[in-house]
PDB file of C-alpha atoms in Angstrom:
ATOM      1  CA  UNK A  47       0.000   0.000   0.000  1.00 58.00           C
ATOM      2  CA  UNK A  48       1.465   3.392  -0.925  1.00 69.00           C
ATOM      3  CA  UNK A  49       2.372   5.872   1.733  1.00 73.00           C
ATOM      4  CA  UNK A  50       5.325   7.295   3.539  1.00 82.00           C
ATOM      5  CA  UNK A  51       6.109   7.367   7.233  1.00 90.00           C
ATOM      6  CA  UNK A  52       5.617  10.798   8.796  1.00 94.00           C
ATOM      7  CA  UNK A  53       8.613  12.867   9.793  1.00 95.00           C
ATOM      8  CA  UNK A  54      10.089  12.235  13.222  1.00 96.00           C
ATOM      9  CA  UNK A  55       7.809  13.761  15.901  1.00 97.00           C
ATOM     10  CA  UNK A  56       8.907  15.843  18.875  1.00 97.00           C
ATOM     11  CA  UNK A  57       7.851  15.700  22.521  1.00 98.00           C
ATOM     12  CA  UNK A  58       7.398  19.342  23.503  1.00 97.00           C
ATOM     13  CA  UNK A  59       6.890  18.709  27.216  1.00 98.00           C
ATOM     14  CA  UNK A  60       6.103  16.086  29.846  1.00 98.00           C
ATOM     15  CA  UNK A  61       4.873  17.632  33.102  1.00 97.00           C
ATOM     16  CA  UNK A  62       3.467  16.284  36.317  1.00 96.00           C
ATOM     17  CA  UNK A  63      -0.196  17.159  36.705  1.00 93.00           C
ATOM     18  CA  UNK A  64      -2.710  16.591  39.490  1.00 91.00           C
ATOM     19  CA  UNK A  65      -4.065  13.454  37.805  1.00 93.00           C
ATOM     20  CA  UNK A  66      -0.921  12.069  36.112  1.00 96.00           C
ATOM     21  CA  UNK A  67       1.544  13.338  33.508  1.00 98.00           C
ATOM     22  CA  UNK A  68       0.559  15.709  30.716  1.00 97.00           C
ATOM     23  CA  UNK A  69       2.526  15.098  27.514  1.00 98.00           C
ATOM     24  CA  UNK A  70       2.504  17.500  24.553  1.00 97.00           C
ATOM     25  CA  UNK A  71       3.938  16.719  21.132  1.00 97.00           C
ATOM     26  CA  UNK A  72       4.285  17.827  17.515  1.00 97.00           C
ATOM     27  CA  UNK A  73       3.820  15.303  14.711  1.00 96.00           C
ATOM     28  CA  UNK A  74       3.487  16.753  11.208  1.00 94.00           C
ATOM     29  CA  UNK A  75       1.916  14.528   8.598  1.00 92.00           C
ATOM     30  CA  UNK A  76       0.661  11.982  11.134  1.00 95.00           C
ATOM     31  CA  UNK A  77      -2.816  10.508  11.267  1.00 95.00           C
ATOM     32  CA  UNK A  78      -2.132   8.748  14.587  1.00 96.00           C
ATOM     33  CA  UNK A  79       0.385   9.087  17.407  1.00 97.00           C
ATOM     34  CA  UNK A  80       1.584   6.484  19.927  1.00 97.00           C
ATOM     35  CA  UNK A  81       2.714   7.604  23.387  1.00 97.00           C
ATOM     36  CA  UNK A  82       5.432   5.591  25.153  1.00 97.00           C
ATOM     37  CA  UNK A  83       6.445   5.667  28.854  1.00 97.00           C
ATOM     38  CA  UNK A  84      10.057   4.572  29.324  1.00 96.00           C
ATOM     39  CA  UNK A  85      12.206   3.887  32.403  1.00 94.00           C
ATOM     40  CA  UNK A  86      15.219   5.681  30.863  1.00 93.00           C
ATOM     41  CA  UNK A  87      16.207   7.779  27.837  1.00 93.00           C
ATOM     42  CA  UNK A  88      16.902   4.772  25.621  1.00 90.00           C
ATOM     43  CA  UNK A  89      14.311   4.239  22.920  1.00 91.00           C
ATOM     44  CA  UNK A  90      14.845   1.546  20.336  1.00 88.00           C
ATOM     45  CA  UNK A  91      13.095  -1.391  18.750  1.00 88.00           C
ATOM     46  CA  UNK A  92      13.133  -3.408  21.983  1.00 89.00           C
ATOM     47  CA  UNK A  93      11.279  -0.663  23.861  1.00 88.00           C
ATOM     48  CA  UNK A  94       8.808  -0.128  21.011  1.00 89.00           C
ATOM     49  CA  UNK A  95       8.091  -3.864  20.890  1.00 91.00           C
ATOM     50  CA  UNK A  96       7.256  -3.942  24.620  1.00 92.00           C
ATOM     51  CA  UNK A  97       3.516  -3.370  24.914  1.00 92.00           C
ATOM     52  CA  UNK A  98       3.902  -2.518  28.604  1.00 94.00           C
ATOM     53  CA  UNK A  99       5.580   0.732  27.521  1.00 95.00           C
ATOM     54  CA  UNK A 100       2.702   1.806  25.253  1.00 96.00           C
ATOM     55  CA  UNK A 101       0.407   4.295  27.010  1.00 97.00           C
ATOM     56  CA  UNK A 102      -2.010   5.190  24.206  1.00 96.00           C
ATOM     57  CA  UNK A 103      -2.538   5.487  20.474  1.00 96.00           C
ATOM     58  CA  UNK A 104      -4.606   8.521  19.516  1.00 96.00           C
ATOM     59  CA  UNK A 105      -5.802  10.138  16.313  1.00 95.00           C
ATOM     60  CA  UNK A 106      -3.724  13.137  15.278  1.00 93.00           C
ATOM     61  CA  UNK A 107      -6.290  15.800  14.518  1.00 85.00           C
ATOM     62  CA  UNK A 108      -3.638  18.515  14.115  1.00 89.00           C
ATOM     63  CA  UNK A 109       0.130  18.701  13.870  1.00 91.00           C
ATOM     64  CA  UNK A 110       0.267  19.193  17.660  1.00 94.00           C
ATOM     65  CA  UNK A 111      -1.483  17.317  20.442  1.00 95.00           C
ATOM     66  CA  UNK A 112      -1.520  16.406  24.097  1.00 95.00           C
ATOM     67  CA  UNK A 113      -2.723  13.683  26.427  1.00 94.00           C
ATOM     68  CA  UNK A 114      -2.675  13.045  30.166  1.00 96.00           C
ATOM     69  CA  UNK A 115      -1.223   9.704  31.240  1.00 97.00           C
ATOM     70  CA  UNK A 116      -3.775   9.152  34.007  1.00 96.00           C
ATOM     71  CA  UNK A 117      -2.395   7.869  37.278  1.00 95.00           C
ATOM     72  CA  UNK A 118       1.263   8.157  36.224  1.00 95.00           C
ATOM     73  CA  UNK A 119       3.592   8.842  39.140  1.00 94.00           C
ATOM     74  CA  UNK A 120       5.834  11.339  37.338  1.00 94.00           C
ATOM     75  CA  UNK A 121       8.772   8.984  36.899  1.00 94.00           C
ATOM     76  CA  UNK A 122      10.598   8.057  33.738  1.00 95.00           C
ATOM     77  CA  UNK A 123      10.614   9.477  30.252  1.00 97.00           C
ATOM     78  CA  UNK A 124       8.067   9.901  27.451  1.00 98.00           C
ATOM     79  CA  UNK A 125       8.458   9.556  23.691  1.00 97.00           C
ATOM     80  CA  UNK A 126       6.088   9.413  20.721  1.00 97.00           C
ATOM     81  CA  UNK A 127       5.992   7.746  17.341  1.00 97.00           C
ATOM     82  CA  UNK A 128       3.839   8.961  14.455  1.00 97.00           C
ATOM     83  CA  UNK A 129       1.893   6.896  11.906  1.00 96.00           C
ATOM     84  CA  UNK A 130       0.493   7.679   8.477  1.00 94.00           C
ATOM     85  CA  UNK A 131      -2.856   6.405   7.198  1.00 91.00           C
ATOM     86  CA  UNK A 132      -1.252   3.103   6.154  1.00 92.00           C
ATOM     87  CA  UNK A 133       0.313   2.593   9.632  1.00 91.00           C
ATOM     88  CA  UNK A 134       3.869   3.282   8.531  1.00 94.00           C
ATOM     89  CA  UNK A 135       5.751   4.266  11.664  1.00 93.00           C
ATOM     90  CA  UNK A 136       8.102   7.241  11.972  1.00 96.00           C
ATOM     91  CA  UNK A 137      11.374   7.236  13.815  1.00 96.00           C
ATOM     92  CA  UNK A 138      10.662   7.787  17.510  1.00 97.00           C
ATOM     93  CA  UNK A 139      11.012  11.202  19.063  1.00 97.00           C
ATOM     94  CA  UNK A 140      13.703  11.777  21.616  1.00 96.00           C
ATOM     95  CA  UNK A 141      12.761  10.724  25.147  1.00 96.00           C
ATOM     96  CA  UNK A 142      11.875  13.595  27.493  1.00 97.00           C
ATOM     97  CA  UNK A 143      12.075  13.456  31.297  1.00 97.00           C
ATOM     98  CA  UNK A 144       9.026  14.424  33.324  1.00 97.00           C
ATOM     99  CA  UNK A 145       9.234  17.906  34.818  1.00 94.00           C
ATOM    100  CA  UNK A 146       7.667  18.311  38.212  1.00 84.00           C
TER     101      UNK A 146
END
């Protein structure tokens, strides 16, 4: 199926909130975005294959978005991957530490 993976997305911020961690990102050309919670800054195929690290997959209605990881304790790092309409995955964003 034709298509091209979106450009690499960016995590703009990951901040502790009253009900979890609020993560904001930019993902141009994406139709969906996957949010990953990681124990450290390393993000590679092993982390992306571990379903325990996947927080959510959401529709990308605009080039920028946000989500609250409900109940998160503020530890670790967050990263995102972007997908086109044919589910081709972008390179992952860099991992961003949670700011308190």
